[in-house]
Amino acid sequence: MRIMTCNLNGIRSATTKGFWDWATPQKADVMCLQEVRAAHMHIPEQVLALKKYYQFWQLGNRPGYSGVGILCKEEPKKVFTEFGHKVFDEEGRFLHLELEKLNVISLYLPSGSSGELRQNIKFECLEAFFAYLKKIKRNKKPFVICGDFNIAHTNADIKNWKSNQKNSGFLPEERQWMSDVIDDLGYVDAFRAIHPDKVEYTWWSNRGRARENNVGWRIDYHLVSPALKSRLKSIEIYRDKFFSDHAPQTLVIQSK
């Protein structure tokens, strides 16, 4: 199974930059999208015309802000659009499909870079999502949680780690949260499981020449249940063309 994730930084913008011209031939079984930034009526026709995919969107209440989606070749058994937390639900940050053999989530955790208020909201969301991860760990059907976590976990996941230790996305508390999810709850960072020492990024600031100089952060993840670890076959971050300030990432999971 091929599961792709990408923060589009606006589905209309990514479409004009050729995202779907690239993505459709990739033949992903599941595409998890974040930061859709569009109302239902503004989803591009090129996307709606992808008849091979069932499409699900949780776009939130504020037009042009946040929003997640999942395109899936398999018709899901169940679709969950509500997380049960005001920020997740009102801002469109969570979408969960239960498929025949596994669960897939498209997740967009908040950024705290705009100031103390949003950073506190981010911490609140991290606490709520940790409790959720702890609860679903008991589910017999494994999970693949895809998306923009807005956290670089280790020094290897960010170019300028020394100068960013007091910045949102690389705060000690955020990094510890990721460690607790992996070490205490047992979830697997698929990229690190396949590439333990590889230095590669998924997001670059629009400031300066960050992209040209590869001054990036790895903040987009496939986080999977422990039961899937032995079935992780490959994972690739695509950087040949840029459709967003984030790069698409595709995980291949072997069938049983």
mmCIF file of C-alpha atoms in Angstrom:
data_model
loop_
_atom_site.group_PDB
_atom_site.id
_atom_site.type_symbol
_atom_site.label_atom_id
_atom_site.label_comp_id
_atom_site.label_asym_id
_atom_site.label_seq_id
_atom_site.Cartn_x
_atom_site.Cartn_y
_atom_site.Cartn_z
ATOM 1 C CA MET A 1 0.000 0.000 0.000
ATOM 2 C CA ARG A 2 1.273 3.445 -0.983
ATOM 3 C CA ILE A 3 0.300 6.228 1.440
ATOM 4 C CA MET A 4 1.253 9.790 0.547
ATOM 5 C CA THR A 5 1.078 12.861 2.763
ATOM 6 C CA CYS A 6 1.574 16.531 1.888
ATOM 7 C CA ASN A 7 0.865 19.906 3.418
ATOM 8 C CA LEU A 8 -0.337 21.789 0.328
ATOM 9 C CA ASN A 9 -0.181 25.317 1.754
ATOM 10 C CA GLY A 10 -3.419 25.896 -0.173
ATOM 11 C CA ILE A 11 -4.952 23.325 -2.503
ATOM 12 C CA ARG A 12 -5.680 25.910 -5.180
ATOM 13 C CA SER A 13 -2.101 27.185 -5.135
ATOM 14 C CA ALA A 14 -0.648 23.667 -5.205
ATOM 15 C CA THR A 15 -2.930 22.777 -8.121
ATOM 16 C CA THR A 16 -1.704 25.710 -10.196
ATOM 17 C CA LYS A 17 1.883 24.639 -9.410
ATOM 18 C CA GLY A 18 1.239 21.176 -10.871
ATOM 19 C CA PHE A 19 0.742 19.061 -7.751
ATOM 20 C CA TRP A 20 -1.942 16.839 -9.264
ATOM 21 C CA ASP A 21 -0.079 16.455 -12.534
ATOM 22 C CA TRP A 22 2.682 14.895 -10.442
ATOM 23 C CA ALA A 23 0.588 13.152 -7.767
ATOM 24 C CA THR A 24 -1.926 11.310 -9.941
ATOM 25 C CA PRO A 25 0.686 9.175 -11.792
ATOM 26 C CA GLN A 26 2.198 8.177 -8.424
ATOM 27 C CA LYS A 27 -0.755 5.805 -7.989
ATOM 28 C CA ALA A 28 -0.979 6.290 -4.238
ATOM 29 C CA ASP A 29 -3.642 4.185 -2.569
ATOM 30 C CA VAL A 30 -4.191 6.950 -0.019
ATOM 31 C CA MET A 31 -3.363 10.667 -0.167
ATOM 32 C CA CYS A 32 -3.476 12.582 3.118
ATOM 33 C CA LEU A 33 -3.559 16.351 2.674
ATOM 34 C CA GLN A 34 -3.145 19.213 5.139
ATOM 35 C CA GLU A 35 -3.559 22.987 5.031
ATOM 36 C CA VAL A 36 -6.128 22.726 2.246
ATOM 37 C CA ARG A 37 -7.190 26.334 2.882
ATOM 38 C CA ALA A 38 -10.392 26.216 0.843
ATOM 39 C CA ALA A 39 -14.140 25.794 1.272
ATOM 40 C CA HIS A 40 -15.831 22.794 -0.340
ATOM 41 C CA MET A 41 -17.032 24.954 -3.209
ATOM 42 C CA HIS A 42 -13.438 25.962 -3.985
ATOM 43 C CA ILE A 43 -11.924 22.469 -4.319
ATOM 44 C CA PRO A 44 -10.441 22.567 -7.858
ATOM 45 C CA GLU A 45 -12.269 20.680 -10.591
ATOM 46 C CA GLN A 46 -9.059 18.792 -11.387
ATOM 47 C CA VAL A 47 -9.289 17.237 -7.916
ATOM 48 C CA LEU A 48 -12.996 16.476 -8.053
ATOM 49 C CA ALA A 49 -12.426 14.759 -11.405
ATOM 50 C CA LEU A 50 -10.184 12.092 -9.820
ATOM 51 C CA LYS A 51 -12.853 9.405 -10.057
ATOM 52 C CA LYS A 52 -10.611 6.578 -8.824
ATOM 53 C CA TYR A 53 -10.587 8.134 -5.360
ATOM 54 C CA TYR A 54 -13.195 8.476 -2.656
ATOM 55 C CA GLN A 55 -12.724 11.993 -1.288
ATOM 56 C CA PHE A 56 -13.239 13.224 2.247
ATOM 57 C CA TRP A 57 -12.648 16.712 3.608
ATOM 58 C CA GLN A 58 -12.682 18.344 7.028
ATOM 59 C CA LEU A 59 -12.160 21.992 6.191
ATOM 60 C CA GLY A 60 -13.006 23.827 9.402
ATOM 61 C CA ASN A 61 -15.027 26.962 9.972
ATOM 62 C CA ARG A 62 -12.621 29.705 8.919
ATOM 63 C CA PRO A 63 -12.421 30.214 5.144
ATOM 64 C CA GLY A 64 -8.956 29.930 3.621
ATOM 65 C CA TYR A 65 -7.392 28.527 6.797
ATOM 66 C CA SER A 66 -6.178 25.055 7.794
ATOM 67 C CA GLY A 67 -8.295 22.086 6.657
ATOM 68 C CA VAL A 68 -7.410 18.450 5.956
ATOM 69 C CA GLY A 69 -8.471 15.840 3.441
ATOM 70 C CA ILE A 70 -7.994 12.205 2.470
ATOM 71 C CA LEU A 71 -8.310 10.713 -1.002
ATOM 72 C CA CYS A 72 -8.580 6.936 -0.908
ATOM 73 C CA LYS A 73 -9.012 4.247 -3.573
ATOM 74 C CA GLU A 74 -10.700 1.928 -1.074
ATOM 75 C CA GLU A 75 -14.167 2.802 0.177
ATOM 76 C CA PRO A 76 -13.772 3.199 3.945
ATOM 77 C CA LYS A 77 -15.826 1.233 6.431
ATOM 78 C CA LYS A 78 -16.187 4.338 8.635
ATOM 79 C CA VAL A 79 -15.329 8.047 8.408
ATOM 80 C CA PHE A 80 -14.670 10.151 11.491
ATOM 81 C CA THR A 81 -14.585 13.912 10.938
ATOM 82 C CA GLU A 82 -14.751 15.013 14.580
ATOM 83 C CA PHE A 83 -11.968 14.658 17.097
ATOM 84 C CA GLY A 84 -13.922 16.018 20.049
ATOM 85 C CA HIS A 85 -11.690 19.009 20.761
ATOM 86 C CA LYS A 86 -12.667 22.550 19.799
ATOM 87 C CA VAL A 87 -9.428 23.503 18.026
ATOM 88 C CA PHE A 88 -9.169 20.274 16.018
ATOM 89 C CA ASP A 89 -12.803 20.364 14.976
ATOM 90 C CA GLU A 90 -13.338 24.076 14.345
ATOM 91 C CA GLU A 91 -10.039 24.521 12.487
ATOM 92 C CA GLY A 92 -10.244 21.290 10.459
ATOM 93 C CA ARG A 93 -7.147 19.519 11.751
ATOM 94 C CA PHE A 94 -8.240 15.864 11.973
ATOM 95 C CA LEU A 95 -9.798 13.304 9.639
ATOM 96 C CA HIS A 96 -9.882 9.535 10.240
ATOM 97 C CA LEU A 97 -10.812 6.752 7.823
ATOM 98 C CA GLU A 98 -11.226 3.163 8.964
ATOM 99 C CA LEU A 99 -10.260 0.886 6.079
ATOM 100 C CA GLU A 100 -10.519 -2.886 5.806
ATOM 101 C CA LYS A 101 -7.086 -3.621 7.274
ATOM 102 C CA LEU A 102 -5.913 -0.390 8.873
ATOM 103 C CA ASN A 103 -6.851 3.105 10.009
ATOM 104 C CA VAL A 104 -5.540 6.254 8.314
ATOM 105 C CA ILE A 105 -5.523 9.751 9.836
ATOM 106 C CA SER A 106 -4.703 13.055 8.174
ATOM 107 C CA LEU A 107 -3.435 15.371 10.924
ATOM 108 C CA TYR A 108 -2.434 19.015 11.015
ATOM 109 C CA LEU A 109 -1.187 20.038 14.439
ATOM 110 C CA PRO A 110 -1.109 23.780 15.171
ATOM 111 C CA SER A 111 1.947 25.965 14.882
ATOM 112 C CA GLY A 112 2.912 28.175 17.793
ATOM 113 C CA SER A 113 5.177 30.473 15.834
ATOM 114 C CA SER A 114 2.803 33.449 15.814
ATOM 115 C CA GLY A 115 3.051 34.002 19.561
ATOM 116 C CA GLU A 116 2.349 32.831 23.094
ATOM 117 C CA LEU A 117 -1.396 32.385 22.612
ATOM 118 C CA ARG A 118 -1.053 29.961 19.726
ATOM 119 C CA GLN A 119 1.858 28.185 21.425
ATOM 120 C CA ASN A 120 -0.357 27.529 24.446
ATOM 121 C CA ILE A 121 -3.073 26.266 22.111
ATOM 122 C CA LYS A 122 -0.487 23.993 20.511
ATOM 123 C CA PHE A 123 0.505 22.554 23.893
ATOM 124 C CA GLU A 124 -3.180 21.988 24.677
ATOM 125 C CA CYS A 125 -3.618 20.133 21.374
ATOM 126 C CA LEU A 126 -0.508 18.042 21.972
ATOM 127 C CA GLU A 127 -1.866 16.958 25.340
ATOM 128 C CA ALA A 128 -5.233 16.047 23.831
ATOM 129 C CA PHE A 129 -3.697 14.138 20.958
ATOM 130 C CA PHE A 130 -1.341 12.237 23.252
ATOM 131 C CA ALA A 131 -4.361 11.015 25.213
ATOM 132 C CA TYR A 132 -5.984 9.998 21.923
ATOM 133 C CA LEU A 133 -2.881 8.081 20.804
ATOM 134 C CA LYS A 134 -2.817 6.291 24.135
ATOM 135 C CA LYS A 135 -6.476 5.305 23.720
ATOM 136 C CA ILE A 136 -6.269 4.034 20.135
ATOM 137 C CA LYS A 137 -3.154 2.018 20.926
ATOM 138 C CA ARG A 138 -5.556 -0.673 22.183
ATOM 139 C CA ASN A 139 -7.252 -0.896 18.778
ATOM 140 C CA LYS A 140 -6.564 -4.219 17.053
ATOM 141 C CA LYS A 141 -6.510 -2.581 13.627
ATOM 142 C CA PRO A 142 -3.243 -0.579 13.206
ATOM 143 C CA PHE A 143 -3.016 3.141 12.521
ATOM 144 C CA VAL A 144 -1.059 5.236 10.049
ATOM 145 C CA ILE A 145 -1.104 8.875 11.166
ATOM 146 C CA CYS A 146 0.061 11.175 8.394
ATOM 147 C CA GLY A 147 0.632 14.865 8.433
ATOM 148 C CA ASP A 148 2.250 18.056 9.554
ATOM 149 C CA PHE A 149 3.106 17.742 13.243
ATOM 150 C CA ASN A 150 4.894 21.120 13.295
ATOM 151 C CA ILE A 151 7.683 19.556 15.385
ATOM 152 C CA ALA A 152 11.250 18.628 14.433
ATOM 153 C CA HIS A 153 12.114 15.801 16.783
ATOM 154 C CA THR A 154 15.919 15.592 16.884
ATOM 155 C CA ASN A 155 18.947 17.634 15.863
ATOM 156 C CA ALA A 156 19.099 15.559 12.669
ATOM 157 C CA ASP A 157 15.617 16.810 11.713
ATOM 158 C CA ILE A 158 16.508 20.490 11.479
ATOM 159 C CA LYS A 159 19.392 22.277 9.784
ATOM 160 C CA ASN A 160 20.013 25.041 12.315
ATOM 161 C CA TRP A 161 19.212 23.207 15.517
ATOM 162 C CA LYS A 162 21.440 25.286 17.779
ATOM 163 C CA SER A 163 19.738 28.581 16.950
ATOM 164 C CA ASN A 164 16.182 27.183 17.022
ATOM 165 C CA GLN A 165 16.046 25.661 20.488
ATOM 166 C CA LYS A 166 13.842 28.499 21.777
ATOM 167 C CA ASN A 167 11.601 28.606 18.704
ATOM 168 C CA SER A 168 8.237 26.923 18.262
ATOM 169 C CA GLY A 169 8.610 23.613 16.508
ATOM 170 C CA PHE A 170 11.871 22.767 18.252
ATOM 171 C CA LEU A 171 11.120 23.598 21.869
ATOM 172 C CA PRO A 172 12.293 21.041 24.447
ATOM 173 C CA GLU A 173 8.692 20.371 25.499
ATOM 174 C CA GLU A 174 7.636 19.658 21.908
ATOM 175 C CA ARG A 175 10.588 17.381 21.250
ATOM 176 C CA GLN A 176 9.896 15.540 24.511
ATOM 177 C CA TRP A 177 6.287 15.045 23.390
ATOM 178 C CA MET A 178 7.536 13.286 20.247
ATOM 179 C CA SER A 179 9.913 11.188 22.333
ATOM 180 C CA ASP A 180 7.077 10.179 24.648
ATOM 181 C CA VAL A 181 4.879 9.194 21.700
ATOM 182 C CA ILE A 182 7.663 7.023 20.277
ATOM 183 C CA ASP A 183 9.420 5.718 23.381
ATOM 184 C CA ASP A 184 6.550 5.435 25.858
ATOM 185 C CA LEU A 185 3.559 4.706 23.614
ATOM 186 C CA GLY A 186 5.564 2.724 21.070
ATOM 187 C CA TYR A 187 4.525 4.477 17.866
ATOM 188 C CA VAL A 188 7.034 4.343 15.016
ATOM 189 C CA ASP A 189 8.410 7.285 13.038
ATOM 190 C CA ALA A 190 8.430 5.467 9.683
ATOM 191 C CA PHE A 191 11.109 7.672 8.151
ATOM 192 C CA ARG A 192 13.524 7.082 11.036
ATOM 193 C CA ALA A 193 12.726 3.369 11.121
ATOM 194 C CA ILE A 194 13.767 3.072 7.467
ATOM 195 C CA HIS A 195 16.495 5.749 7.461
ATOM 196 C CA PRO A 196 17.976 5.907 10.987
ATOM 197 C CA ASP A 197 20.767 8.349 10.110
ATOM 198 C CA LYS A 198 19.524 10.124 6.993
ATOM 199 C CA VAL A 199 19.316 13.917 7.055
ATOM 200 C CA GLU A 200 16.417 15.085 4.931
ATOM 201 C CA TYR A 201 13.773 17.757 5.367
ATOM 202 C CA THR A 202 10.094 18.256 4.475
ATOM 203 C CA TRP A 203 9.608 22.006 5.050
ATOM 204 C CA TRP A 204 11.566 25.150 4.210
ATOM 205 C CA SER A 205 10.877 28.739 5.207
ATOM 206 C CA ASN A 206 9.947 31.167 2.450
ATOM 207 C CA ARG A 207 12.418 33.623 3.958
ATOM 208 C CA GLY A 208 15.917 34.106 2.614
ATOM 209 C CA ARG A 209 17.168 31.293 0.405
ATOM 210 C CA ALA A 210 16.164 28.467 2.739
ATOM 211 C CA ARG A 211 15.001 26.126 0.013
ATOM 212 C CA GLU A 212 17.944 26.782 -2.294
ATOM 213 C CA ASN A 213 20.371 26.209 0.578
ATOM 214 C CA ASN A 214 18.369 23.294 1.994
ATOM 215 C CA VAL A 215 17.939 25.008 5.363
ATOM 216 C CA GLY A 216 14.931 22.921 6.325
ATOM 217 C CA TRP A 217 12.982 21.092 8.985
ATOM 218 C CA ARG A 218 11.533 17.571 8.995
ATOM 219 C CA ILE A 219 8.110 18.185 10.516
ATOM 220 C CA ASP A 220 5.898 15.956 8.352
ATOM 221 C CA TYR A 221 5.532 12.352 9.482
ATOM 222 C CA HIS A 222 4.083 8.935 8.881
ATOM 223 C CA LEU A 223 3.589 7.776 12.465
ATOM 224 C CA VAL A 224 2.545 4.113 12.542
ATOM 225 C CA SER A 225 1.401 1.536 15.067
ATOM 226 C CA PRO A 226 4.117 -0.871 16.299
ATOM 227 C CA ALA A 227 2.409 -3.769 14.481
ATOM 228 C CA LEU A 228 3.292 -2.170 11.139
ATOM 229 C CA LYS A 229 7.008 -1.678 11.792
ATOM 230 C CA SER A 230 8.079 -4.962 10.189
ATOM 231 C CA ARG A 231 6.016 -4.154 7.092
ATOM 232 C CA LEU A 232 7.584 -0.770 6.315
ATOM 233 C CA LYS A 233 9.155 -1.156 2.880
ATOM 234 C CA SER A 234 10.232 2.313 1.722
ATOM 235 C CA ILE A 235 9.650 6.016 2.249
ATOM 236 C CA GLU A 236 10.531 8.864 -0.083
ATOM 237 C CA ILE A 237 10.486 12.649 0.230
ATOM 238 C CA TYR A 238 9.967 14.173 -3.215
ATOM 239 C CA ARG A 239 11.990 17.322 -3.901
ATOM 240 C CA ASP A 240 12.481 17.467 -7.661
ATOM 241 C CA LYS A 241 9.639 19.971 -7.983
ATOM 242 C CA PHE A 242 8.032 22.171 -5.353
ATOM 243 C CA PHE A 243 4.271 22.541 -5.105
ATOM 244 C CA SER A 244 4.226 24.010 -1.591
ATOM 245 C CA ASP A 245 6.634 25.042 1.153
ATOM 246 C CA HIS A 246 6.353 21.366 2.190
ATOM 247 C CA ALA A 247 7.473 18.320 0.208
ATOM 248 C CA PRO A 248 5.245 15.286 -0.446
ATOM 249 C CA GLN A 249 6.275 12.113 1.333
ATOM 250 C CA THR A 250 5.204 8.607 0.319
ATOM 251 C CA LEU A 251 5.345 5.491 2.489
ATOM 252 C CA VAL A 252 5.079 1.978 1.069
ATOM 253 C CA ILE A 253 3.741 -0.704 3.416
ATOM 254 C CA GLN A 254 4.037 -4.372 2.460
ATOM 255 C CA SER A 255 0.924 -6.504 2.435
ATOM 256 C CA LYS A 256 0.752 -9.347 4.902
#
